[in-house]
């Protein structure tokens, strides 16, 4: 249980001031026991420090109240029942000191003072438990976020440029193995700790692109996925026959798939539109007489809405120039 070990460390790391209750309900020695009872009820607490002209002079608790009640002394003043000369904790002390105080004195609460001795808060065992749990939860949350940042894979690698490359060859018309590359890609991203939403988008885009090569390309093709600290770049290339009218191919519902393919459940004309939906940037090219070139970019650690253009267009135009 690593949590237990971490809890023990936290008792040394956290300071009393970090977990104490800051809004302290106080009474004075002149407060009546009846008023004190109302305060406990109203604030759902079991004791308060007693202040006289801003100076801490004692602590009074529900145990004192019960005794006064038993003796029918609710008209008495707090000053007659409080414990004088309160044992305090310093805000800057580590929690382990407080834990020790609770076991040593058996009190339910300790007033917390600053370096100058001024009352700055109150500490109960409940405050300690709450403080520890809150801190553990924050750490757990941070760890989760860290795990989901793909870039942590690259954290300890020192280089000018680092990326992970996944490459697969896709055989034409091989329906037996169709979809295997994209499921391997999906598994790899999952192993790398990518965000589920990112994995989903990459999985859909690569699956559709892979199926297009299987179905439409004459000689199969290649799919590569580059995982960079800030983005995932997918490239799918084949050697033909290419797409004569890209705008038309991008239309939802447009398909040239023959009946034999449609019988297999493909050919709805939704592959390319689906890819576009998953991409932050998408580039589809098919020079006359050549094959089809598809590039898809998915940004990591960004909440941008997917759009066309941007970096890919710039890269493409610089390649053409
Ligand atoms: N790699 C490719 N090579 C040649 N033509 C392609 C290629 N990819 C897509 N096309 C053309 O673009 C059309 C639309 O593709 P899209 O993926 O949107 O639909 P589909 O593959 O026909 O059907 P679905 O993807 O819904 O099963 C295809 O019918 C085909 O004519
Ligand atoms: Mg398709």
CSV table of C-alpha atoms and ligand atoms in Angstrom, one decimal:
chain,number,residue,atom,x,y,z
A,1,UNK,CA,0.0,0.0,0.0
A,2,UNK,CA,2.0,3.0,-1.2
A,3,UNK,CA,-0.7,5.3,0.2
A,4,UNK,CA,0.1,4.3,3.8
A,5,UNK,CA,3.7,5.1,3.3
A,6,UNK,CA,2.8,8.4,1.7
A,7,UNK,CA,0.5,9.2,4.7
A,8,UNK,CA,3.3,8.7,7.1
A,9,UNK,CA,5.5,11.1,5.0
A,10,UNK,CA,2.8,13.7,4.8
A,11,UNK,CA,2.5,13.8,8.6
A,12,UNK,CA,6.1,15.1,8.6
A,13,UNK,CA,5.6,17.3,5.5
A,14,UNK,CA,2.4,19.1,6.3
A,15,UNK,CA,2.3,21.8,8.9
A,16,UNK,CA,-0.4,22.4,11.5
A,17,UNK,CA,-1.3,25.7,9.8
A,18,UNK,CA,-2.1,23.9,6.6
A,19,UNK,CA,-4.8,21.7,8.0
A,20,UNK,CA,-6.2,23.7,10.9
A,21,UNK,CA,-9.6,25.3,10.9
A,22,UNK,CA,-9.0,29.0,10.5
A,23,UNK,CA,-12.4,30.3,11.4
A,24,UNK,CA,-12.2,29.9,15.2
A,25,UNK,CA,-15.3,30.3,17.3
A,26,UNK,CA,-14.1,31.8,20.6
A,27,UNK,CA,-15.7,32.8,23.9
A,28,UNK,CA,-14.5,35.0,26.8
A,29,UNK,CA,-14.4,34.1,30.5
A,30,UNK,CA,-17.5,36.2,30.9
A,31,UNK,CA,-19.6,34.2,28.4
A,32,UNK,CA,-22.3,32.3,30.2
A,33,UNK,CA,-22.4,28.5,30.1
A,34,UNK,CA,-25.8,28.7,28.5
A,35,UNK,CA,-24.5,30.9,25.7
A,36,UNK,CA,-21.5,28.5,25.3
A,37,UNK,CA,-23.9,25.6,24.8
A,38,UNK,CA,-25.8,27.5,22.1
A,39,UNK,CA,-22.5,28.2,20.3
A,40,UNK,CA,-21.5,24.6,20.3
A,41,UNK,CA,-24.9,23.7,18.9
A,42,UNK,CA,-24.9,26.4,16.3
A,43,UNK,CA,-21.4,25.7,14.9
A,44,UNK,CA,-21.5,21.9,15.5
A,45,UNK,CA,-18.3,22.0,17.5
A,46,UNK,CA,-17.2,20.4,20.7
A,47,UNK,CA,-15.0,23.1,22.3
A,48,UNK,CA,-13.5,26.6,21.9
A,49,UNK,CA,-10.5,28.6,23.0
A,50,UNK,CA,-11.2,31.3,25.6
A,51,UNK,CA,-9.9,34.7,24.9
A,52,UNK,CA,-9.6,37.7,27.2
A,53,UNK,CA,-8.7,40.9,25.5
A,54,UNK,CA,-7.3,38.9,22.5
A,55,UNK,CA,-5.2,36.8,24.8
A,56,UNK,CA,-5.6,33.1,25.0
A,57,UNK,CA,-6.4,32.3,28.6
A,58,UNK,CA,-7.9,28.8,28.4
A,59,UNK,CA,-9.9,26.2,26.5
A,60,UNK,CA,-13.5,25.1,27.3
A,61,UNK,CA,-15.1,21.9,26.0
A,62,UNK,CA,-18.3,20.0,25.9
A,63,UNK,CA,-17.0,17.8,28.8
A,64,UNK,CA,-16.9,21.0,31.0
A,65,UNK,CA,-20.4,21.8,29.8
A,66,UNK,CA,-21.8,18.4,30.7
A,67,UNK,CA,-20.3,18.7,34.2
A,68,UNK,CA,-21.8,22.2,34.7
A,69,UNK,CA,-25.1,20.9,33.3
A,70,UNK,CA,-25.1,18.0,35.8
A,71,UNK,CA,-24.6,20.5,38.7
A,72,UNK,CA,-27.3,22.8,37.4
A,73,UNK,CA,-24.7,25.6,36.9
A,74,UNK,CA,-25.7,26.9,33.4
A,75,UNK,CA,-25.8,30.4,34.8
A,76,UNK,CA,-22.1,30.2,35.6
A,77,UNK,CA,-19.5,31.9,33.4
A,78,UNK,CA,-17.1,30.1,31.2
A,79,UNK,CA,-14.2,31.4,33.3
A,80,UNK,CA,-15.4,29.2,36.2
A,81,UNK,CA,-15.3,26.0,34.2
A,82,UNK,CA,-12.6,26.4,31.5
A,83,UNK,CA,-9.2,24.7,31.7
A,84,UNK,CA,-6.7,27.5,32.3
A,85,UNK,CA,-3.4,28.0,30.5
A,86,UNK,CA,-4.2,26.2,27.2
A,87,UNK,CA,-1.7,23.8,25.7
A,88,UNK,CA,-1.2,25.1,22.2
A,89,UNK,CA,0.3,24.1,18.9
A,90,UNK,CA,2.3,26.4,16.6
A,91,UNK,CA,1.0,26.8,13.0
A,92,UNK,CA,4.5,26.1,11.7
A,93,UNK,CA,4.9,22.8,13.6
A,94,UNK,CA,4.7,19.6,11.5
A,95,UNK,CA,1.6,17.5,11.9
A,96,UNK,CA,3.5,14.7,13.6
A,97,UNK,CA,3.9,17.1,16.6
A,98,UNK,CA,0.1,17.5,16.7
A,99,UNK,CA,-0.5,13.8,16.5
A,100,UNK,CA,1.9,13.4,19.5
A,101,UNK,CA,0.0,16.1,21.4
A,102,UNK,CA,-3.3,14.3,20.9
A,103,UNK,CA,-2.0,11.1,22.3
A,104,UNK,CA,0.0,12.7,25.1
A,105,UNK,CA,-2.8,15.0,26.4
A,106,UNK,CA,-5.9,13.3,25.4
A,107,UNK,CA,-7.6,16.6,24.5
A,108,UNK,CA,-10.1,16.9,21.7
A,109,UNK,CA,-8.6,20.1,20.3
A,110,UNK,CA,-5.7,22.4,20.5
A,111,UNK,CA,-5.6,26.2,19.8
A,112,UNK,CA,-3.1,27.1,17.2
A,113,UNK,CA,-0.9,30.1,17.6
A,114,UNK,CA,1.5,32.0,15.4
A,115,UNK,CA,5.1,32.9,16.2
A,116,UNK,CA,3.9,35.9,18.3
A,117,UNK,CA,1.5,33.7,20.3
A,118,UNK,CA,-1.7,35.1,18.6
A,119,UNK,CA,-4.5,32.6,18.1
A,120,UNK,CA,-4.7,31.8,14.3
A,121,UNK,CA,-6.8,28.6,14.3
A,122,UNK,CA,-7.8,25.5,16.0
A,123,UNK,CA,-6.9,21.9,15.4
A,124,UNK,CA,-9.0,18.7,15.9
A,125,UNK,CA,-8.1,15.1,14.9
A,126,UNK,CA,-10.8,15.5,12.3
A,127,UNK,CA,-8.9,18.4,10.8
A,128,UNK,CA,-5.8,16.2,10.5
A,129,UNK,CA,-7.7,13.4,8.8
A,130,UNK,CA,-9.4,15.8,6.4
A,131,UNK,CA,-6.1,17.6,5.6
A,132,UNK,CA,-4.3,14.3,4.9
A,133,UNK,CA,-7.1,13.0,2.7
A,134,UNK,CA,-7.4,16.3,0.8
A,135,UNK,CA,-3.6,16.3,0.1
A,136,UNK,CA,-3.6,12.6,-0.9
A,137,UNK,CA,-6.5,13.3,-3.3
A,138,UNK,CA,-4.7,16.3,-4.8
A,139,UNK,CA,-1.6,14.2,-5.3
A,140,UNK,CA,-3.6,11.4,-6.8
A,141,UNK,CA,-5.2,13.8,-9.2
A,142,UNK,CA,-1.9,15.3,-10.2
A,143,UNK,CA,-0.5,11.9,-10.8
A,144,UNK,CA,-3.5,11.0,-13.0
A,145,UNK,CA,-3.0,14.2,-15.1
A,146,UNK,CA,0.7,13.5,-15.3
A,147,UNK,CA,0.1,10.0,-16.5
A,148,UNK,CA,-2.3,11.2,-19.2
A,149,UNK,CA,0.3,13.6,-20.6
A,150,UNK,CA,2.0,11.6,-23.3
A,151,UNK,CA,4.9,14.0,-23.1
A,152,UNK,CA,6.0,12.3,-19.8
A,153,UNK,CA,7.3,9.5,-22.0
A,154,UNK,CA,9.8,11.9,-23.3
A,155,UNK,CA,10.6,13.6,-20.0
A,156,UNK,CA,13.9,11.9,-19.2
A,157,UNK,CA,15.1,11.8,-22.8
A,158,UNK,CA,17.6,14.5,-23.7
A,159,UNK,CA,17.7,15.2,-27.4
A,160,UNK,CA,17.1,18.0,-29.9
A,161,UNK,CA,14.1,16.0,-31.3
A,162,UNK,CA,12.5,12.8,-30.1
A,163,UNK,CA,9.6,10.9,-31.5
A,164,UNK,CA,8.2,7.4,-31.4
A,165,UNK,CA,7.5,6.0,-34.8
A,166,UNK,CA,5.1,3.2,-35.4
A,167,UNK,CA,5.1,1.8,-38.9
A,168,UNK,CA,2.9,-0.8,-40.6
A,169,UNK,CA,2.5,-2.2,-44.0
A,170,UNK,CA,-1.0,-2.7,-45.2
A,171,UNK,CA,-1.7,-5.4,-47.8
A,172,UNK,CA,-4.3,-4.7,-50.5
A,173,UNK,CA,-7.6,-6.6,-50.3
A,174,UNK,CA,-6.5,-8.6,-47.3
A,175,UNK,CA,-9.7,-8.6,-45.3
A,176,UNK,CA,-8.4,-11.2,-42.9
A,177,UNK,CA,-5.9,-8.8,-41.4
A,178,UNK,CA,-7.7,-5.6,-42.1
A,179,UNK,CA,-7.8,-3.4,-39.1
A,180,UNK,CA,-4.9,-5.0,-37.3
A,181,UNK,CA,-2.6,-2.1,-37.7
A,182,UNK,CA,-5.0,0.4,-36.2
A,183,UNK,CA,-5.7,-1.9,-33.2
A,184,UNK,CA,-2.0,-2.2,-32.6
A,185,UNK,CA,-1.7,1.5,-32.8
A,186,UNK,CA,-4.5,1.9,-30.3
A,187,UNK,CA,-2.8,-0.6,-27.9
A,188,UNK,CA,0.5,1.2,-28.2
A,189,UNK,CA,-1.0,4.6,-27.4
A,190,UNK,CA,-2.8,3.1,-24.4
A,191,UNK,CA,0.5,1.6,-23.1
A,192,UNK,CA,2.1,5.0,-23.4
A,193,UNK,CA,-0.6,6.5,-21.2
A,194,UNK,CA,-2.3,8.7,-23.7
A,195,UNK,CA,-5.6,10.3,-22.9
A,196,UNK,CA,-8.6,8.1,-23.8
A,197,UNK,CA,-10.1,10.8,-26.0
A,198,UNK,CA,-6.9,11.1,-28.0
A,199,UNK,CA,-6.6,7.3,-28.4
A,200,UNK,CA,-10.2,7.2,-29.6
A,201,UNK,CA,-9.5,9.8,-32.3
A,202,UNK,CA,-6.3,8.2,-33.5
A,203,UNK,CA,-8.0,4.8,-33.5
A,204,UNK,CA,-10.9,5.9,-35.7
A,205,UNK,CA,-8.7,7.9,-38.1
A,206,UNK,CA,-6.2,5.1,-38.5
A,207,UNK,CA,-8.9,2.4,-38.9
A,208,UNK,CA,-10.7,4.3,-41.6
A,209,UNK,CA,-7.4,5.1,-43.4
A,210,UNK,CA,-6.3,1.5,-43.1
A,211,UNK,CA,-9.6,0.2,-44.5
A,212,UNK,CA,-9.4,2.7,-47.4
A,213,UNK,CA,-6.0,1.3,-48.4
A,214,UNK,CA,-7.2,-2.3,-48.0
A,215,UNK,CA,-10.3,-1.6,-50.1
A,216,UNK,CA,-9.3,1.1,-52.6
A,217,UNK,CA,-5.6,0.9,-53.1
A,218,UNK,CA,-4.2,-1.3,-55.9
A,219,UNK,CA,-1.0,-2.5,-54.1
A,220,UNK,CA,-1.6,-1.8,-50.5
A,221,UNK,CA,0.2,0.9,-48.7
A,222,UNK,CA,1.9,2.1,-45.5
A,223,UNK,CA,0.8,3.7,-42.4
A,224,UNK,CA,3.0,5.5,-39.9
A,225,UNK,CA,2.2,7.2,-36.7
A,226,UNK,CA,4.7,9.6,-35.2
A,227,UNK,CA,4.2,10.4,-31.5
A,228,UNK,CA,5.8,13.7,-30.6
A,229,UNK,CA,5.7,15.3,-27.2
A,230,UNK,CA,3.0,17.7,-28.4
A,231,UNK,CA,1.3,15.9,-31.2
A,232,UNK,CA,0.5,12.7,-33.0
A,233,UNK,CA,1.1,12.8,-36.8
A,234,UNK,CA,-0.4,10.0,-38.9
A,235,UNK,CA,0.7,9.4,-42.5
A,236,UNK,CA,-1.0,6.9,-44.8
A,237,UNK,CA,0.4,6.4,-48.3
A,238,UNK,CA,-0.4,4.1,-51.2
A,239,UNK,CA,0.7,3.9,-54.8
A,240,UNK,CA,-2.7,4.2,-56.6
A,241,UNK,CA,-5.1,4.5,-58.2
A,242,UNK,CA,-5.5,7.8,-56.2
A,243,UNK,CA,-8.5,9.9,-55.9
A,244,UNK,CA,-9.5,12.0,-58.9
A,245,UNK,CA,-11.8,14.4,-57.1
A,246,UNK,CA,-10.9,14.9,-53.5
A,247,UNK,CA,-13.7,17.3,-52.8
A,248,UNK,CA,-16.2,14.7,-53.9
A,249,UNK,CA,-14.5,11.9,-52.0
A,250,UNK,CA,-14.7,14.0,-48.8
A,251,UNK,CA,-18.5,14.3,-49.1
A,252,UNK,CA,-20.3,12.2,-46.6
A,253,UNK,CA,-22.0,9.3,-48.4
A,254,UNK,CA,-19.8,9.4,-51.5
A,255,UNK,CA,-18.3,6.0,-52.3
A,256,UNK,CA,-17.0,4.1,-55.3
A,257,UNK,CA,-17.0,0.9,-53.4
A,258,UNK,CA,-18.3,-2.0,-55.6
A,259,UNK,CA,-21.2,-4.2,-54.5
A,260,UNK,CA,-18.9,-7.0,-53.3
A,261,UNK,CA,-17.3,-4.5,-50.8
A,262,UNK,CA,-20.7,-3.1,-49.8
A,263,UNK,CA,-21.8,-6.7,-49.0
A,264,UNK,CA,-18.9,-6.8,-46.5
A,265,UNK,CA,-20.4,-3.8,-44.7
A,266,UNK,CA,-18.1,-1.1,-46.1
A,267,UNK,CA,-18.7,1.6,-48.7
A,268,UNK,CA,-21.0,3.9,-46.8
A,269,UNK,CA,-18.8,6.8,-47.9
A,270,UNK,CA,-18.2,7.8,-44.3
A,271,UNK,CA,-14.5,7.0,-43.8
A,272,UNK,CA,-13.0,10.2,-45.0
A,273,UNK,CA,-15.5,12.4,-43.2
A,274,UNK,CA,-14.9,10.4,-40.0
A,275,UNK,CA,-11.2,11.0,-40.3
A,276,UNK,CA,-11.7,14.7,-40.7
A,277,UNK,CA,-13.9,14.8,-37.6
A,278,UNK,CA,-11.1,13.2,-35.6
A,279,UNK,CA,-8.3,15.4,-36.9
A,280,UNK,CA,-7.1,18.7,-35.7
A,281,UNK,CA,-5.5,19.1,-39.1
A,282,UNK,CA,-6.0,16.9,-42.2
A,283,UNK,CA,-4.3,16.9,-45.5
A,284,UNK,CA,-5.4,14.6,-48.4
A,285,UNK,CA,-3.5,14.7,-51.6
A,286,UNK,CA,-3.6,12.6,-54.8
A,287,UNK,CA,-1.4,13.8,-57.6
A,288,UNK,CA,-2.7,12.7,-61.1
A,289,UNK,CA,-1.3,9.3,-61.9
A,290,UNK,CA,0.0,8.7,-58.4
A,291,UNK,CA,-1.3,7.3,-55.1
A,292,UNK,CA,-3.1,8.8,-52.2
A,293,UNK,CA,-1.3,10.7,-49.5
A,294,UNK,CA,-3.2,11.3,-46.2
A,295,UNK,CA,-1.8,13.2,-43.2
A,296,UNK,CA,-3.6,13.7,-40.0
A,297,UNK,CA,-2.4,15.7,-37.1
A,298,UNK,CA,-3.8,15.5,-33.6
A,299,UNK,CA,-2.5,18.0,-31.0
A,300,UNK,CA,-1.8,16.8,-27.5
A,301,UNK,CA,-2.5,18.9,-24.3
A,302,UNK,CA,-4.7,21.2,-26.2
A,303,UNK,CA,-8.4,21.9,-26.1
A,304,UNK,CA,-8.5,23.4,-29.6
A,305,UNK,CA,-11.4,22.4,-31.7
A,306,UNK,CA,-10.4,20.4,-34.8
A,307,UNK,CA,-10.0,22.6,-37.8
A,308,UNK,CA,-8.5,22.5,-41.3
A,309,UNK,CA,-5.3,24.2,-42.4
A,310,UNK,CA,-2.5,25.3,-40.0
A,311,UNK,CA,0.8,23.7,-39.7
A,312,UNK,CA,0.1,20.9,-42.2
A,313,UNK,CA,-0.8,23.3,-45.0
A,314,UNK,CA,2.3,25.3,-44.3
A,315,UNK,CA,4.5,22.2,-44.5
A,316,UNK,CA,2.7,21.0,-47.6
A,317,UNK,CA,3.1,24.4,-49.4
A,318,UNK,CA,6.8,24.6,-48.5
A,319,UNK,CA,7.3,21.1,-49.9
A,320,UNK,CA,5.6,22.1,-53.2
A,321,UNK,CA,7.5,25.4,-53.5
B,1,LIG,N1,-6.6,5.2,-50.5
B,1,LIG,C1,-7.6,5.4,-51.5
B,1,LIG,N2,-7.3,5.2,-52.8
B,1,LIG,C2,-8.2,5.4,-53.7
B,1,LIG,N3,-9.4,5.9,-53.5
B,1,LIG,C3,-9.7,6.2,-52.2
B,1,LIG,C4,-8.9,6.0,-51.2
B,1,LIG,N4,-9.5,6.4,-50.0
B,1,LIG,C5,-10.7,6.8,-50.4
B,1,LIG,N5,-10.9,6.7,-51.7
B,1,LIG,C6,-12.0,7.2,-52.5
B,1,LIG,O1,-12.8,8.0,-51.7
B,1,LIG,C7,-14.1,7.5,-51.5
B,1,LIG,C8,-14.6,7.9,-50.1
B,1,LIG,O2,-13.9,7.3,-49.1
B,1,LIG,P1,-14.5,7.0,-47.7
B,1,LIG,O3,-13.6,6.4,-46.9
B,1,LIG,O4,-15.2,8.3,-47.2
B,1,LIG,O5,-15.7,6.0,-48.1
B,1,LIG,P2,-15.7,4.5,-48.4
B,1,LIG,O6,-14.3,3.9,-48.2
B,1,LIG,O7,-16.2,4.3,-49.9
B,1,LIG,O8,-16.8,3.9,-47.5
B,1,LIG,P3,-16.6,3.6,-45.9
B,1,LIG,O9,-15.3,4.3,-45.5
B,1,LIG,O10,-17.8,4.3,-45.3
B,1,LIG,O11,-16.6,2.2,-45.7
B,1,LIG,C9,-14.0,6.0,-51.7
B,1,LIG,O12,-15.2,5.4,-52.1
B,1,LIG,C10,-12.9,6.0,-52.8
B,1,LIG,O13,-13.5,6.3,-54.1
B,2,LIG,MG1,-13.5,4.2,-46.4
